[in-house]
Amino acid sequence: MAARFIGVQLEVESPKPLGHLFHSFSGAEVVSVDYRESARGFAAAFEHAGRGVSTGPDIQIAEFCDTILDFGDDARSVWTGAYRRTFNLGYEIDDSSECFRSELAPETMASIARVGASVIVAIYPRDSGEPAS
């Protein structure tokens, strides 16, 4: 196997504290995997609890976007005031020379644009001691 999908993290950086986002995401079974103060304010990374390879990026991004579109006024203010709103698609790759492709559906791209976010793709080398799935 050349590569496999690991999961989607939503990364947010804002001059404002992100507490309202934590509150809004908690009902959607989203957890924070990183939260810290940064030079420009506050930064957090969120993931769906218990997700990962069990669902693909389209489903995970759609669930994030649905929650974001349902934000109350306080969370929406934090979201729109953030200077970074990025969906990070994580993949793990071995040393195989096979070509790897992953596609996002047009509906997913439209949802990402609707919430004002961007996309990055992170490719991680698989630990040589880890068995292939």
CSV table of C-alpha atoms in Angstrom, one decimal:
chain,number,residue,atom,x,y,z
A,1,MET,CA,0.0,0.0,0.0
A,2,ALA,CA,1.4,3.4,-1.0
A,3,ALA,CA,-0.7,5.7,1.2
A,4,ARG,CA,-3.7,5.8,3.5
A,5,PHE,CA,-5.9,8.5,4.8
A,6,ILE,CA,-5.4,9.2,8.5
A,7,GLY,CA,-8.0,11.9,9.2
A,8,VAL,CA,-8.9,15.6,9.0
A,9,GLN,CA,-7.9,18.2,11.5
A,10,LEU,CA,-9.4,21.6,11.6
A,11,GLU,CA,-6.8,24.2,12.5
A,12,VAL,CA,-7.8,27.6,13.7
A,13,GLU,CA,-5.7,30.6,14.7
A,14,SER,CA,-7.4,33.7,16.1
A,15,PRO,CA,-6.5,36.9,18.0
A,16,LYS,CA,-9.5,36.0,20.2
A,17,PRO,CA,-9.7,33.1,22.7
A,18,LEU,CA,-11.3,30.0,21.1
A,19,GLY,CA,-13.6,29.0,24.0
A,20,HIS,CA,-16.8,29.6,22.0
A,21,LEU,CA,-15.5,27.2,19.3
A,22,PHE,CA,-14.8,24.5,21.9
A,23,HIS,CA,-18.3,24.9,23.3
A,24,SER,CA,-19.9,24.7,19.8
A,25,PHE,CA,-17.9,21.7,18.7
A,26,SER,CA,-18.5,19.7,21.9
A,27,GLY,CA,-22.0,18.7,20.9
A,28,ALA,CA,-20.7,17.5,17.5
A,29,GLU,CA,-18.3,15.0,19.1
A,30,VAL,CA,-15.3,17.1,18.1
A,31,VAL,CA,-12.3,17.2,20.4
A,32,SER,CA,-9.3,19.5,20.6
A,33,VAL,CA,-6.0,17.8,20.0
A,34,ASP,CA,-4.0,20.9,20.4
A,35,TYR,CA,-4.6,24.3,22.1
A,36,ARG,CA,-2.1,26.9,22.8
A,37,GLU,CA,-1.4,30.6,22.9
A,38,SER,CA,0.6,31.8,19.9
A,39,ALA,CA,2.5,34.9,19.1
A,40,ARG,CA,-0.6,36.2,17.3
A,41,GLY,CA,-3.2,35.0,19.8
A,42,PHE,CA,-4.6,31.5,20.1
A,43,ALA,CA,-4.3,28.3,18.1
A,44,ALA,CA,-6.2,25.1,18.2
A,45,ALA,CA,-6.6,21.9,16.2
A,46,PHE,CA,-9.8,19.9,16.3
A,47,GLU,CA,-10.7,16.3,15.2
A,48,HIS,CA,-13.8,14.2,15.2
A,49,ALA,CA,-13.7,11.9,18.2
A,50,GLY,CA,-13.2,8.3,17.2
A,51,ARG,CA,-12.8,9.1,13.5
A,52,GLY,CA,-9.9,8.6,11.2
A,53,VAL,CA,-9.7,5.9,8.5
A,54,SER,CA,-13.2,4.7,9.2
A,55,THR,CA,-14.6,7.7,7.1
A,56,GLY,CA,-13.1,9.6,4.3
A,57,PRO,CA,-12.2,13.3,4.1
A,58,ASP,CA,-15.5,14.3,2.4
A,59,ILE,CA,-17.6,13.0,5.3
A,60,GLN,CA,-15.4,14.5,8.0
A,61,ILE,CA,-15.2,17.9,6.3
A,62,ALA,CA,-19.0,17.9,5.7
A,63,GLU,CA,-19.6,17.3,9.4
A,64,PHE,CA,-17.2,20.1,10.4
A,65,CYS,CA,-18.9,22.5,7.9
A,66,ASP,CA,-22.4,21.6,9.1
A,67,THR,CA,-21.4,22.4,12.7
A,68,ILE,CA,-19.7,25.7,11.6
A,69,LEU,CA,-22.8,26.8,9.6
A,70,ASP,CA,-24.9,26.2,12.8
A,71,PHE,CA,-22.6,28.3,15.1
A,72,GLY,CA,-24.3,30.7,17.4
A,73,ASP,CA,-23.4,34.4,17.3
A,74,ASP,CA,-20.4,34.2,19.7
A,75,ALA,CA,-18.8,31.2,18.0
A,76,ARG,CA,-19.4,32.7,14.6
A,77,SER,CA,-17.7,35.9,15.7
A,78,VAL,CA,-14.7,34.0,16.8
A,79,TRP,CA,-14.7,31.9,13.5
A,80,THR,CA,-15.0,34.9,11.2
A,81,GLY,CA,-12.4,36.8,13.2
A,82,ALA,CA,-9.9,34.0,12.9
A,83,TYR,CA,-7.0,34.7,10.6
A,84,ARG,CA,-6.5,31.0,9.8
A,85,ARG,CA,-9.2,28.4,9.2
A,86,THR,CA,-7.6,25.3,7.6
A,87,PHE,CA,-8.7,21.7,7.0
A,88,ASN,CA,-5.6,19.6,7.2
A,89,LEU,CA,-6.0,16.3,5.4
A,90,GLY,CA,-3.5,13.8,6.8
A,91,TYR,CA,-2.1,10.9,4.9
A,92,GLU,CA,0.5,8.3,5.8
A,93,ILE,CA,2.8,7.0,3.1
A,94,ASP,CA,5.3,4.2,2.9
A,95,ASP,CA,8.4,4.0,0.6
A,96,SER,CA,6.5,2.4,-2.2
A,97,SER,CA,6.8,4.1,-5.6
A,98,GLU,CA,3.1,3.7,-6.4
A,99,CYS,CA,1.1,6.8,-7.5
A,100,PHE,CA,-1.4,8.0,-4.9
A,101,ARG,CA,-4.4,10.1,-5.6
A,102,SER,CA,-7.1,11.4,-3.3
A,103,GLU,CA,-10.1,13.5,-4.5
A,104,LEU,CA,-12.5,15.8,-2.8
A,105,ALA,CA,-16.0,16.0,-4.1
A,106,PRO,CA,-17.2,19.3,-5.6
A,107,GLU,CA,-19.8,19.6,-2.8
A,108,THR,CA,-17.0,19.3,-0.3
A,109,MET,CA,-15.0,22.1,-2.0
A,110,ALA,CA,-18.1,24.3,-2.1
A,111,SER,CA,-18.7,23.7,1.7
A,112,ILE,CA,-15.1,24.6,2.5
A,113,ALA,CA,-15.5,27.9,0.5
A,114,ARG,CA,-18.8,28.6,2.2
A,115,VAL,CA,-17.3,28.5,5.6
A,116,GLY,CA,-14.2,30.5,4.5
A,117,ALA,CA,-11.6,27.8,5.1
A,118,SER,CA,-8.7,26.5,3.2
A,119,VAL,CA,-7.2,23.1,2.7
A,120,ILE,CA,-3.7,21.7,3.2
A,121,VAL,CA,-2.5,18.2,2.7
A,122,ALA,CA,0.0,16.7,5.1
A,123,ILE,CA,1.9,13.5,4.1
A,124,TYR,CA,3.6,11.6,6.9
A,125,PRO,CA,6.1,8.8,6.5
A,126,ARG,CA,4.9,5.6,8.0
A,127,ASP,CA,7.0,4.4,10.9
A,128,SER,CA,9.1,1.5,9.5
A,129,GLY,CA,8.1,-0.6,12.6
A,130,GLU,CA,4.4,-0.1,12.0
A,131,PRO,CA,2.6,-2.8,10.0
A,132,ALA,CA,0.8,-1.8,6.8
A,133,SER,CA,-3.0,-1.8,7.0
